[in-house]
Amino acid sequence: MGQTVLDFTGYRFSVLPKQLSELEKLQEQLQKYEDDRQMLEEQREQYERDRQEIEQQINGIKRQIQQLELEIKEVTMGMQQLENEIKRIQQE
């Protein structure tokens, strides 16, 4: 079984192939988690954009509802005034 020698700041350390293999696995795992984190961050940003778009649509619909309710109220008041005017004319 061979050994690999690494030089760190002037000190020599013997590293067994098993330790190098473990280091490579950990580096791969770290990269995978960093990739997953990046993907989740991108998904979170997309979710936030989608949520804001939905909020805008909801607010737009609420404004339309308020406008229609106002128009209905105005028409209803106009009809009531017409009915009152008709009753007044009929009583004359």
PDB file of N, CA and C in Angstrom:
ATOM      1  N   MET A   1       0.849  -1.162   0.000  1.00  0.00           N
ATOM      2  CA  MET A   1       0.000   0.000   0.000  1.00  0.00           C
ATOM      3  C   MET A   1       0.898   1.229   0.000  1.00  0.00           C
ATOM      4  N   GLY A   2       0.713   2.099  -0.997  1.00  0.00           N
ATOM      5  CA  GLY A   2       1.572   3.266  -1.123  1.00  0.00           C
ATOM      6  C   GLY A   2       1.065   4.428  -0.308  1.00  0.00           C
ATOM      7  N   GLN A   3       1.909   5.380  -0.109  1.00  0.00           N
ATOM      8  CA  GLN A   3       1.558   6.589   0.617  1.00  0.00           C
ATOM      9  C   GLN A   3       1.821   7.794  -0.271  1.00  0.00           C
ATOM     10  N   THR A   4       0.998   8.816  -0.110  1.00  0.00           N
ATOM     11  CA  THR A   4       1.206  10.072  -0.811  1.00  0.00           C
ATOM     12  C   THR A   4       1.711  11.070   0.214  1.00  0.00           C
ATOM     13  N   VAL A   5       2.699  11.847  -0.162  1.00  0.00           N
ATOM     14  CA  VAL A   5       3.257  12.829   0.761  1.00  0.00           C
ATOM     15  C   VAL A   5       2.841  14.211   0.291  1.00  0.00           C
ATOM     16  N   LEU A   6       2.208  14.986   1.186  1.00  0.00           N
ATOM     17  CA  LEU A   6       1.809  16.356   0.886  1.00  0.00           C
ATOM     18  C   LEU A   6       2.680  17.298   1.697  1.00  0.00           C
ATOM     19  N   ASP A   7       2.977  18.458   1.149  1.00  0.00           N
ATOM     20  CA  ASP A   7       3.819  19.435   1.834  1.00  0.00           C
ATOM     21  C   ASP A   7       2.959  20.643   2.196  1.00  0.00           C
ATOM     22  N   PHE A   8       2.758  20.912   3.487  1.00  0.00           N
ATOM     23  CA  PHE A   8       1.986  22.054   3.955  1.00  0.00           C
ATOM     24  C   PHE A   8       2.913  22.958   4.754  1.00  0.00           C
ATOM     25  N   THR A   9       3.113  24.161   4.282  1.00  0.00           N
ATOM     26  CA  THR A   9       3.924  25.185   4.961  1.00  0.00           C
ATOM     27  C   THR A   9       5.239  24.625   5.502  1.00  0.00           C
ATOM     28  N   GLY A  10       5.896  23.854   4.697  1.00  0.00           N
ATOM     29  CA  GLY A  10       7.209  23.350   5.077  1.00  0.00           C
ATOM     30  C   GLY A  10       7.186  22.057   5.868  1.00  0.00           C
ATOM     31  N   TYR A  11       6.041  21.650   6.369  1.00  0.00           N
ATOM     32  CA  TYR A  11       5.949  20.394   7.115  1.00  0.00           C
ATOM     33  C   TYR A  11       5.505  19.294   6.168  1.00  0.00           C
ATOM     34  N   ARG A  12       6.030  18.144   6.379  1.00  0.00           N
ATOM     35  CA  ARG A  12       5.658  17.017   5.519  1.00  0.00           C
ATOM     36  C   ARG A  12       4.736  16.090   6.311  1.00  0.00           C
ATOM     37  N   PHE A  13       3.645  15.756   5.680  1.00  0.00           N
ATOM     38  CA  PHE A  13       2.690  14.857   6.309  1.00  0.00           C
ATOM     39  C   PHE A  13       2.489  13.664   5.391  1.00  0.00           C
ATOM     40  N   SER A  14       2.454  12.504   5.944  1.00  0.00           N
ATOM     41  CA  SER A  14       2.130  11.311   5.172  1.00  0.00           C
ATOM     42  C   SER A  14       0.624  11.122   5.229  1.00  0.00           C
ATOM     43  N   VAL A  15       0.035  10.964   4.077  1.00  0.00           N
ATOM     44  CA  VAL A  15      -1.413  10.793   3.997  1.00  0.00           C
ATOM     45  C   VAL A  15      -1.686   9.458   3.331  1.00  0.00           C
ATOM     46  N   LEU A  16      -2.428   8.649   3.978  1.00  0.00           N
ATOM     47  CA  LEU A  16      -2.780   7.352   3.409  1.00  0.00           C
ATOM     48  C   LEU A  16      -3.809   7.530   2.308  1.00  0.00           C
ATOM     49  N   PRO A  17      -3.795   6.654   1.317  1.00  0.00           N
ATOM     50  CA  PRO A  17      -4.785   6.750   0.233  1.00  0.00           C
ATOM     51  C   PRO A  17      -6.225   6.749   0.746  1.00  0.00           C
ATOM     52  N   LYS A  18      -6.483   6.042   1.852  1.00  0.00           N
ATOM     53  CA  LYS A  18      -7.837   6.014   2.426  1.00  0.00           C
ATOM     54  C   LYS A  18      -8.252   7.432   2.829  1.00  0.00           C
ATOM     55  N   GLN A  19      -7.350   8.188   3.401  1.00  0.00           N
ATOM     56  CA  GLN A  19      -7.651   9.551   3.829  1.00  0.00           C
ATOM     57  C   GLN A  19      -7.862  10.466   2.620  1.00  0.00           C
ATOM     58  N   LEU A  20      -7.044  10.265   1.578  1.00  0.00           N
ATOM     59  CA  LEU A  20      -7.243  11.044   0.349  1.00  0.00           C
ATOM     60  C   LEU A  20      -8.591  10.736  -0.275  1.00  0.00           C
ATOM     61  N   SER A  21      -8.952   9.459  -0.272  1.00  0.00           N
ATOM     62  CA  SER A  21     -10.245   9.052  -0.820  1.00  0.00           C
ATOM     63  C   SER A  21     -11.383   9.699  -0.028  1.00  0.00           C
ATOM     64  N   GLU A  22     -11.256   9.692   1.286  1.00  0.00           N
ATOM     65  CA  GLU A  22     -12.277  10.313   2.140  1.00  0.00           C
ATOM     66  C   GLU A  22     -12.351  11.813   1.873  1.00  0.00           C
ATOM     67  N   LEU A  23     -11.196  12.454   1.696  1.00  0.00           N
ATOM     68  CA  LEU A  23     -11.149  13.877   1.386  1.00  0.00           C
ATOM     69  C   LEU A  23     -11.874  14.166   0.077  1.00  0.00           C
ATOM     70  N   GLU A  24     -11.629  13.355  -0.942  1.00  0.00           N
ATOM     71  CA  GLU A  24     -12.297  13.537  -2.236  1.00  0.00           C
ATOM     72  C   GLU A  24     -13.805  13.373  -2.098  1.00  0.00           C
ATOM     73  N   LYS A  25     -14.222  12.370  -1.332  1.00  0.00           N
ATOM     74  CA  LYS A  25     -15.660  12.149  -1.123  1.00  0.00           C
ATOM     75  C   LYS A  25     -16.298  13.349  -0.423  1.00  0.00           C
ATOM     76  N   LEU A  26     -15.605  13.865   0.585  1.00  0.00           N
ATOM     77  CA  LEU A  26     -16.138  15.020   1.308  1.00  0.00           C
ATOM     78  C   LEU A  26     -16.196  16.255   0.416  1.00  0.00           C
ATOM     79  N   GLN A  27     -15.199  16.434  -0.436  1.00  0.00           N
ATOM     80  CA  GLN A  27     -15.209  17.570  -1.354  1.00  0.00           C
ATOM     81  C   GLN A  27     -16.354  17.440  -2.358  1.00  0.00           C
ATOM     82  N   GLU A  28     -16.584  16.215  -2.845  1.00  0.00           N
ATOM     83  CA  GLU A  28     -17.706  15.985  -3.760  1.00  0.00           C
ATOM     84  C   GLU A  28     -19.030  16.246  -3.054  1.00  0.00           C
ATOM     85  N   GLN A  29     -19.134  15.771  -1.811  1.00  0.00           N
ATOM     86  CA  GLN A  29     -20.362  15.986  -1.039  1.00  0.00           C
ATOM     87  C   GLN A  29     -20.578  17.481  -0.793  1.00  0.00           C
ATOM     88  N   LEU A  30     -19.512  18.181  -0.459  1.00  0.00           N
ATOM     89  CA  LEU A  30     -19.599  19.624  -0.249  1.00  0.00           C
ATOM     90  C   LEU A  30     -20.082  20.317  -1.516  1.00  0.00           C
ATOM     91  N   GLN A  31     -19.527  19.947  -2.655  1.00  0.00           N
ATOM     92  CA  GLN A  31     -19.936  20.553  -3.926  1.00  0.00           C
ATOM     93  C   GLN A  31     -21.410  20.274  -4.208  1.00  0.00           C
ATOM     94  N   LYS A  32     -21.840  19.029  -3.928  1.00  0.00           N
ATOM     95  CA  LYS A  32     -23.249  18.676  -4.146  1.00  0.00           C
ATOM     96  C   LYS A  32     -24.154  19.555  -3.278  1.00  0.00           C
ATOM     97  N   TYR A  33     -23.803  19.714  -2.006  1.00  0.00           N
ATOM     98  CA  TYR A  33     -24.622  20.538  -1.114  1.00  0.00           C
ATOM     99  C   TYR A  33     -24.602  22.007  -1.538  1.00  0.00           C
ATOM    100  N   GLU A  34     -23.464  22.482  -1.991  1.00  0.00           N
ATOM    101  CA  GLU A  34     -23.405  23.863  -2.475  1.00  0.00           C
ATOM    102  C   GLU A  34     -24.266  24.033  -3.725  1.00  0.00           C
ATOM    103  N   ASP A  35     -24.239  23.031  -4.617  1.00  0.00           N
ATOM    104  CA  ASP A  35     -25.096  23.071  -5.808  1.00  0.00           C
ATOM    105  C   ASP A  35     -26.567  23.047  -5.409  1.00  0.00           C
ATOM    106  N   ASP A  36     -26.910  22.177  -4.444  1.00  0.00           N
ATOM    107  CA  ASP A  36     -28.294  22.095  -3.961  1.00  0.00           C
ATOM    108  C   ASP A  36     -28.729  23.423  -3.351  1.00  0.00           C
ATOM    109  N   ARG A  37     -27.842  24.032  -2.577  1.00  0.00           N
ATOM    110  CA  ARG A  37     -28.154  25.315  -1.952  1.00  0.00           C
ATOM    111  C   ARG A  37     -28.410  26.378  -3.019  1.00  0.00           C
ATOM    112  N   GLN A  38     -27.583  26.401  -4.055  1.00  0.00           N
ATOM    113  CA  GLN A  38     -27.757  27.363  -5.145  1.00  0.00           C
ATOM    114  C   GLN A  38     -29.093  27.132  -5.854  1.00  0.00           C
ATOM    115  N   MET A  39     -29.419  25.855  -6.110  1.00  0.00           N
ATOM    116  CA  MET A  39     -30.676  25.527  -6.771  1.00  0.00           C
ATOM    117  C   MET A  39     -31.863  25.984  -5.911  1.00  0.00           C
ATOM    118  N   LEU A  40     -31.785  25.727  -4.607  1.00  0.00           N
ATOM    119  CA  LEU A  40     -32.865  26.144  -3.709  1.00  0.00           C
ATOM    120  C   LEU A  40     -32.990  27.658  -3.654  1.00  0.00           C
ATOM    121  N   GLU A  41     -31.875  28.351  -3.683  1.00  0.00           N
ATOM    122  CA  GLU A  41     -31.900  29.820  -3.684  1.00  0.00           C
ATOM    123  C   GLU A  41     -32.588  30.332  -4.950  1.00  0.00           C
ATOM    124  N   GLU A  42     -32.274  29.717  -6.086  1.00  0.00           N
ATOM    125  CA  GLU A  42     -32.912  30.115  -7.342  1.00  0.00           C
ATOM    126  C   GLU A  42     -34.407  29.823  -7.303  1.00  0.00           C
ATOM    127  N   GLN A  43     -34.778  28.673  -6.729  1.00  0.00           N
ATOM    128  CA  GLN A  43     -36.200  28.334  -6.602  1.00  0.00           C
ATOM    129  C   GLN A  43     -36.906  29.316  -5.673  1.00  0.00           C
ATOM    130  N   ARG A  44     -36.234  29.706  -4.580  1.00  0.00           N
ATOM    131  CA  ARG A  44     -36.824  30.657  -3.640  1.00  0.00           C
ATOM    132  C   ARG A  44     -37.056  32.000  -4.323  1.00  0.00           C
ATOM    133  N   GLU A  45     -36.101  32.430  -5.127  1.00  0.00           N
ATOM    134  CA  GLU A  45     -36.253  33.698  -5.841  1.00  0.00           C
ATOM    135  C   GLU A  45     -37.412  33.621  -6.831  1.00  0.00           C
ATOM    136  N   GLN A  46     -37.540  32.489  -7.535  1.00  0.00           N
ATOM    137  CA  GLN A  46     -38.650  32.315  -8.475  1.00  0.00           C
ATOM    138  C   GLN A  46     -39.977  32.291  -7.726  1.00  0.00           C
ATOM    139  N   TYR A  47     -40.008  31.593  -6.590  1.00  0.00           N
ATOM    140  CA  TYR A  47     -41.210  31.547  -5.761  1.00  0.00           C
ATOM    141  C   TYR A  47     -41.619  32.963  -5.350  1.00  0.00           C
ATOM    142  N   GLU A  48     -40.645  33.765  -4.944  1.00  0.00           N
ATOM    143  CA  GLU A  48     -40.935  35.136  -4.507  1.00  0.00           C
ATOM    144  C   GLU A  48     -41.487  35.963  -5.669  1.00  0.00           C
ATOM    145  N   ARG A  49     -40.904  35.797  -6.864  1.00  0.00           N
ATOM    146  CA  ARG A  49     -41.429  36.519  -8.034  1.00  0.00           C
ATOM    147  C   ARG A  49     -42.858  36.069  -8.337  1.00  0.00           C
ATOM    148  N   ASP A  50     -43.105  34.762  -8.270  1.00  0.00           N
ATOM    149  CA  ASP A  50     -44.451  34.237  -8.523  1.00  0.00           C
ATOM    150  C   ASP A  50     -45.440  34.761  -7.484  1.00  0.00           C
ATOM    151  N   ARG A  51     -45.011  34.787  -6.210  1.00  0.00           N
ATOM    152  CA  ARG A  51     -45.887  35.256  -5.138  1.00  0.00           C
ATOM    153  C   ARG A  51     -46.250  36.722  -5.347  1.00  0.00           C
ATOM    154  N   GLN A  52     -45.279  37.534  -5.731  1.00  0.00           N
ATOM    155  CA  GLN A  52     -45.546  38.953  -5.968  1.00  0.00           C
ATOM    156  C   GLN A  52     -46.496  39.138  -7.150  1.00  0.00           C
ATOM    157  N   GLU A  53     -46.325  38.335  -8.184  1.00  0.00           N
ATOM    158  CA  GLU A  53     -47.217  38.425  -9.344  1.00  0.00           C
ATOM    159  C   GLU A  53     -48.644  38.062  -8.948  1.00  0.00           C
ATOM    160  N   ILE A  54     -48.787  37.025  -8.143  1.00  0.00           N
ATOM    161  CA  ILE A  54     -50.118  36.612  -7.686  1.00  0.00           C
ATOM    162  C   ILE A  54     -50.734  37.701  -6.810  1.00  0.00           C
ATOM    163  N   GLU A  55     -49.933  38.307  -5.942  1.00  0.00           N
ATOM    164  CA  GLU A  55     -50.426  39.408  -5.103  1.00  0.00           C
ATOM    165  C   GLU A  55     -50.941  40.556  -5.968  1.00  0.00           C
ATOM    166  N   GLN A  56     -50.218  40.876  -7.029  1.00  0.00           N
ATOM    167  CA  GLN A  56     -50.649  41.946  -7.929  1.00  0.00           C
ATOM    168  C   GLN A  56     -51.966  41.576  -8.608  1.00  0.00           C
ATOM    169  N   GLN A  57     -52.095  40.318  -9.015  1.00  0.00           N
ATOM    170  CA  GLN A  57     -53.342  39.876  -9.647  1.00  0.00           C
ATOM    171  C   GLN A  57     -54.503  39.954  -8.661  1.00  0.00           C
ATOM    172  N   ILE A  58     -54.257  39.523  -7.430  1.00  0.00           N
ATOM    173  CA  ILE A  58     -55.298  39.588  -6.398  1.00  0.00           C
ATOM    174  C   ILE A  58     -55.720  41.035  -6.161  1.00  0.00           C
ATOM    175  N   ASN A  59     -54.744  41.920  -6.020  1.00  0.00           N
ATOM    176  CA  ASN A  59     -55.063  43.335  -5.793  1.00  0.00           C
ATOM    177  C   ASN A  59     -55.822  43.933  -6.973  1.00  0.00           C
ATOM    178  N   GLY A  60     -55.459  43.547  -8.191  1.00  0.00           N
ATOM    179  CA  GLY A  60     -56.171  44.024  -9.378  1.00  0.00           C
ATOM    180  C   GLY A  60     -57.620  43.564  -9.381  1.00  0.00           C
ATOM    181  N   ILE A  61     -57.839  42.314  -9.020  1.00  0.00           N
ATOM    182  CA  ILE A  61     -59.206  41.779  -8.969  1.00  0.00           C
ATOM    183  C   ILE A  61     -60.004  42.483  -7.873  1.00  0.00           C
ATOM    184  N   LYS A  62     -59.383  42.725  -6.727  1.00  0.00           N
ATOM    185  CA  LYS A  62     -60.075  43.439  -5.643  1.00  0.00           C
ATOM    186  C   LYS A  62     -60.486  44.842  -6.084  1.00  0.00           C
ATOM    187  N   ARG A  63     -59.606  45.518  -6.822  1.00  0.00           N
ATOM    188  CA  ARG A  63     -59.955  46.862  -7.321  1.00  0.00           C
ATOM    189  C   ARG A  63     -61.126  46.777  -8.303  1.00  0.00           C
ATOM    190  N   GLN A  64     -61.125  45.772  -9.163  1.00  0.00           N
ATOM    191  CA  GLN A  64     -62.231  45.603 -10.112  1.00  0.00           C
ATOM    192  C   GLN A  64     -63.537  45.343  -9.366  1.00  0.00           C
ATOM    193  N   ILE A  65     -63.468  44.521  -8.327  1.00  0.00           N
ATOM    194  CA  ILE A  65     -64.665  44.227  -7.531  1.00  0.00           C
ATOM    195  C   ILE A  65     -65.187  45.507  -6.881  1.00  0.00           C
ATOM    196  N   GLN A  66     -64.291  46.297  -6.297  1.00  0.00           N
ATOM    197  CA  GLN A  66     -64.710  47.554  -5.669  1.00  0.00           C
ATOM    198  C   GLN A  66     -65.354  48.485  -6.688  1.00  0.00           C
ATOM    199  N   GLN A  67     -64.774  48.557  -7.874  1.00  0.00           N
ATOM    200  CA  GLN A  67     -65.324  49.417  -8.925  1.00  0.00           C
ATOM    201  C   GLN A  67     -66.713  48.938  -9.333  1.00  0.00           C
ATOM    202  N   LEU A  68     -66.866  47.626  -9.502  1.00  0.00           N
ATOM    203  CA  LEU A  68     -68.175  47.088  -9.882  1.00  0.00           C
ATOM    204  C   LEU A  68     -69.203  47.302  -8.773  1.00  0.00           C
ATOM    205  N   GLU A  69     -68.789  47.122  -7.522  1.00  0.00           N
ATOM    206  CA  GLU A  69     -69.711  47.363  -6.410  1.00  0.00           C
ATOM    207  C   GLU A  69     -70.166  48.818  -6.395  1.00  0.00           C
ATOM    208  N   LEU A  70     -69.257  49.731  -6.662  1.00  0.00           N
ATOM    209  CA  LEU A  70     -69.598  51.152  -6.720  1.00  0.00           C
ATOM    210  C   LEU A  70     -70.577  51.423  -7.863  1.00  0.00           C
ATOM    211  N   GLU A  71     -70.306  50.831  -9.027  1.00  0.00           N
ATOM    212  CA  GLU A  71     -71.207  51.022 -10.171  1.00  0.00           C
ATOM    213  C   GLU A  71     -72.586  50.457  -9.876  1.00  0.00           C
ATOM    214  N   ILE A  72     -72.643  49.296  -9.232  1.00  0.00           N
ATOM    215  CA  ILE A  72     -73.933  48.686  -8.879  1.00  0.00           C
ATOM    216  C   ILE A  72     -74.683  49.588  -7.904  1.00  0.00           C
ATOM    217  N   LYS A  73     -73.963  50.128  -6.930  1.00  0.00           N
ATOM    218  CA  LYS A  73     -74.590  51.023  -5.957  1.00  0.00           C
ATOM    219  C   LYS A  73     -75.144  52.262  -6.652  1.00  0.00           C
ATOM    220  N   GLU A  74     -74.373  52.837  -7.583  1.00  0.00           N
ATOM    221  CA  GLU A  74     -74.827  54.025  -8.308  1.00  0.00           C
ATOM    222  C   GLU A  74     -76.060  53.711  -9.148  1.00  0.00           C
ATOM    223  N   VAL A  75     -76.060  52.561  -9.816  1.00  0.00           N
ATOM    224  CA  VAL A  75     -77.219  52.179 -10.636  1.00  0.00           C
ATOM    225  C   VAL A  75     -78.428  51.946  -9.741  1.00  0.00           C
ATOM    226  N   THR A  76     -78.218  51.271  -8.612  1.00  0.00           N
ATOM    227  CA  THR A  76     -79.315  51.008  -7.682  1.00  0.00           C
ATOM    228  C   THR A  76     -79.895  52.318  -7.148  1.00  0.00           C
ATOM    229  N   MET A  77     -79.028  53.254  -6.794  1.00  0.00           N
ATOM    230  CA  MET A  77     -79.506  54.554  -6.313  1.00  0.00           C
ATOM    231  C   MET A  77     -80.255  55.289  -7.427  1.00  0.00           C
ATOM    232  N   GLY A  78     -79.759  55.194  -8.649  1.00  0.00           N
ATOM    233  CA  GLY A  78     -80.436  55.824  -9.785  1.00  0.00           C
ATOM    234  C   GLY A  78     -81.806  55.212 -10.011  1.00  0.00           C
ATOM    235  N   MET A  79     -81.887  53.885  -9.894  1.00  0.00           N
ATOM    236  CA  MET A  79     -83.183  53.216 -10.065  1.00  0.00           C
ATOM    237  C   MET A  79     -84.146  53.640  -8.964  1.00  0.00           C
ATOM    238  N   GLN A  80     -83.650  53.757  -7.752  1.00  0.00           N
ATOM    239  CA  GLN A  80     -84.498  54.175  -6.634  1.00  0.00           C
ATOM    240  C   GLN A  80     -85.020  55.592  -6.867  1.00  0.00           C
ATOM    241  N   GLN A  81     -84.160  56.466  -7.356  1.00  0.00           N
ATOM    242  CA  GLN A  81     -84.582  57.838  -7.650  1.00  0.00           C
ATOM    243  C   GLN A  81     -85.646  57.844  -8.746  1.00  0.00           C
ATOM    244  N   LEU A  82     -85.469  56.998  -9.766  1.00  0.00           N
ATOM    245  CA  LEU A  82     -86.470  56.915 -10.836  1.00  0.00           C
ATOM    246  C   LEU A  82     -87.799  56.410 -10.295  1.00  0.00           C
ATOM    247  N   GLU A  83     -87.735  55.390  -9.452  1.00  0.00           N
ATOM    248  CA  GLU A  83     -88.966  54.860  -8.867  1.00  0.00           C
ATOM    249  C   GLU A  83     -89.665  55.933  -8.032  1.00  0.00           C
ATOM    250  N   ASN A  84     -88.903  56.664  -7.262  1.00  0.00           N
ATOM    251  CA  ASN A  84     -89.487  57.739  -6.453  1.00  0.00           C
ATOM    252  C   ASN A  84     -90.101  58.811  -7.350  1.00  0.00           C
ATOM    253  N   GLU A  85     -89.416  59.144  -8.434  1.00  0.00           N
ATOM    254  CA  GLU A  85     -89.925  60.152  -9.375  1.00  0.00           C
ATOM    255  C   GLU A  85     -91.211  59.651 -10.035  1.00  0.00           C
ATOM    256  N   ILE A  86     -91.244  58.371 -10.399  1.00  0.00           N
ATOM    257  CA  ILE A  86     -92.453  57.796 -11.023  1.00  0.00           C
ATOM    258  C   ILE A  86     -93.613  57.848 -10.031  1.00  0.00           C
ATOM    259  N   LYS A  87     -93.361  57.460  -8.783  1.00  0.00           N
ATOM    260  CA  LYS A  87     -94.410  57.500  -7.763  1.00  0.00           C
ATOM    261  C   LYS A  87     -94.909  58.926  -7.559  1.00  0.00           C
ATOM    262  N   ARG A  88     -94.014  59.874  -7.549  1.00  0.00           N
ATOM    263  CA  ARG A  88     -94.390  61.272  -7.357  1.00  0.00           C
ATOM    264  C   ARG A  88     -95.271  61.746  -8.512  1.00  0.00           C
ATOM    265  N   ILE A  89     -94.879  61.373  -9.744  1.00  0.00           N
ATOM    266  CA  ILE A  89     -95.658  61.785 -10.923  1.00  0.00           C
ATOM    267  C   ILE A  89     -97.033  61.130 -10.894  1.00  0.00           C
ATOM    268  N   GLN A  90     -97.104  59.861 -10.499  1.00  0.00           N
ATOM    269  CA  GLN A  90     -98.383  59.150 -10.464  1.00  0.00           C
ATOM    270  C   GLN A  90     -99.312  59.750  -9.407  1.00  0.00           C
ATOM    271  N   GLN A  91     -98.758  60.286  -8.367  1.00  0.00           N
ATOM    272  CA  GLN A  91     -99.578  60.871  -7.307  1.00  0.00           C
ATOM    273  C   GLN A  91    -100.102  62.246  -7.686  1.00  0.00           C
ATOM    274  N   GLU A  92     -99.514  62.866  -8.675  1.00  0.00           N
ATOM    275  CA  GLU A  92     -99.966  64.204  -9.075  1.00  0.00           C
ATOM    276  C   GLU A  92    -101.222  64.165  -9.860  1.00  0.00           C
TER     277      GLU A  92
END
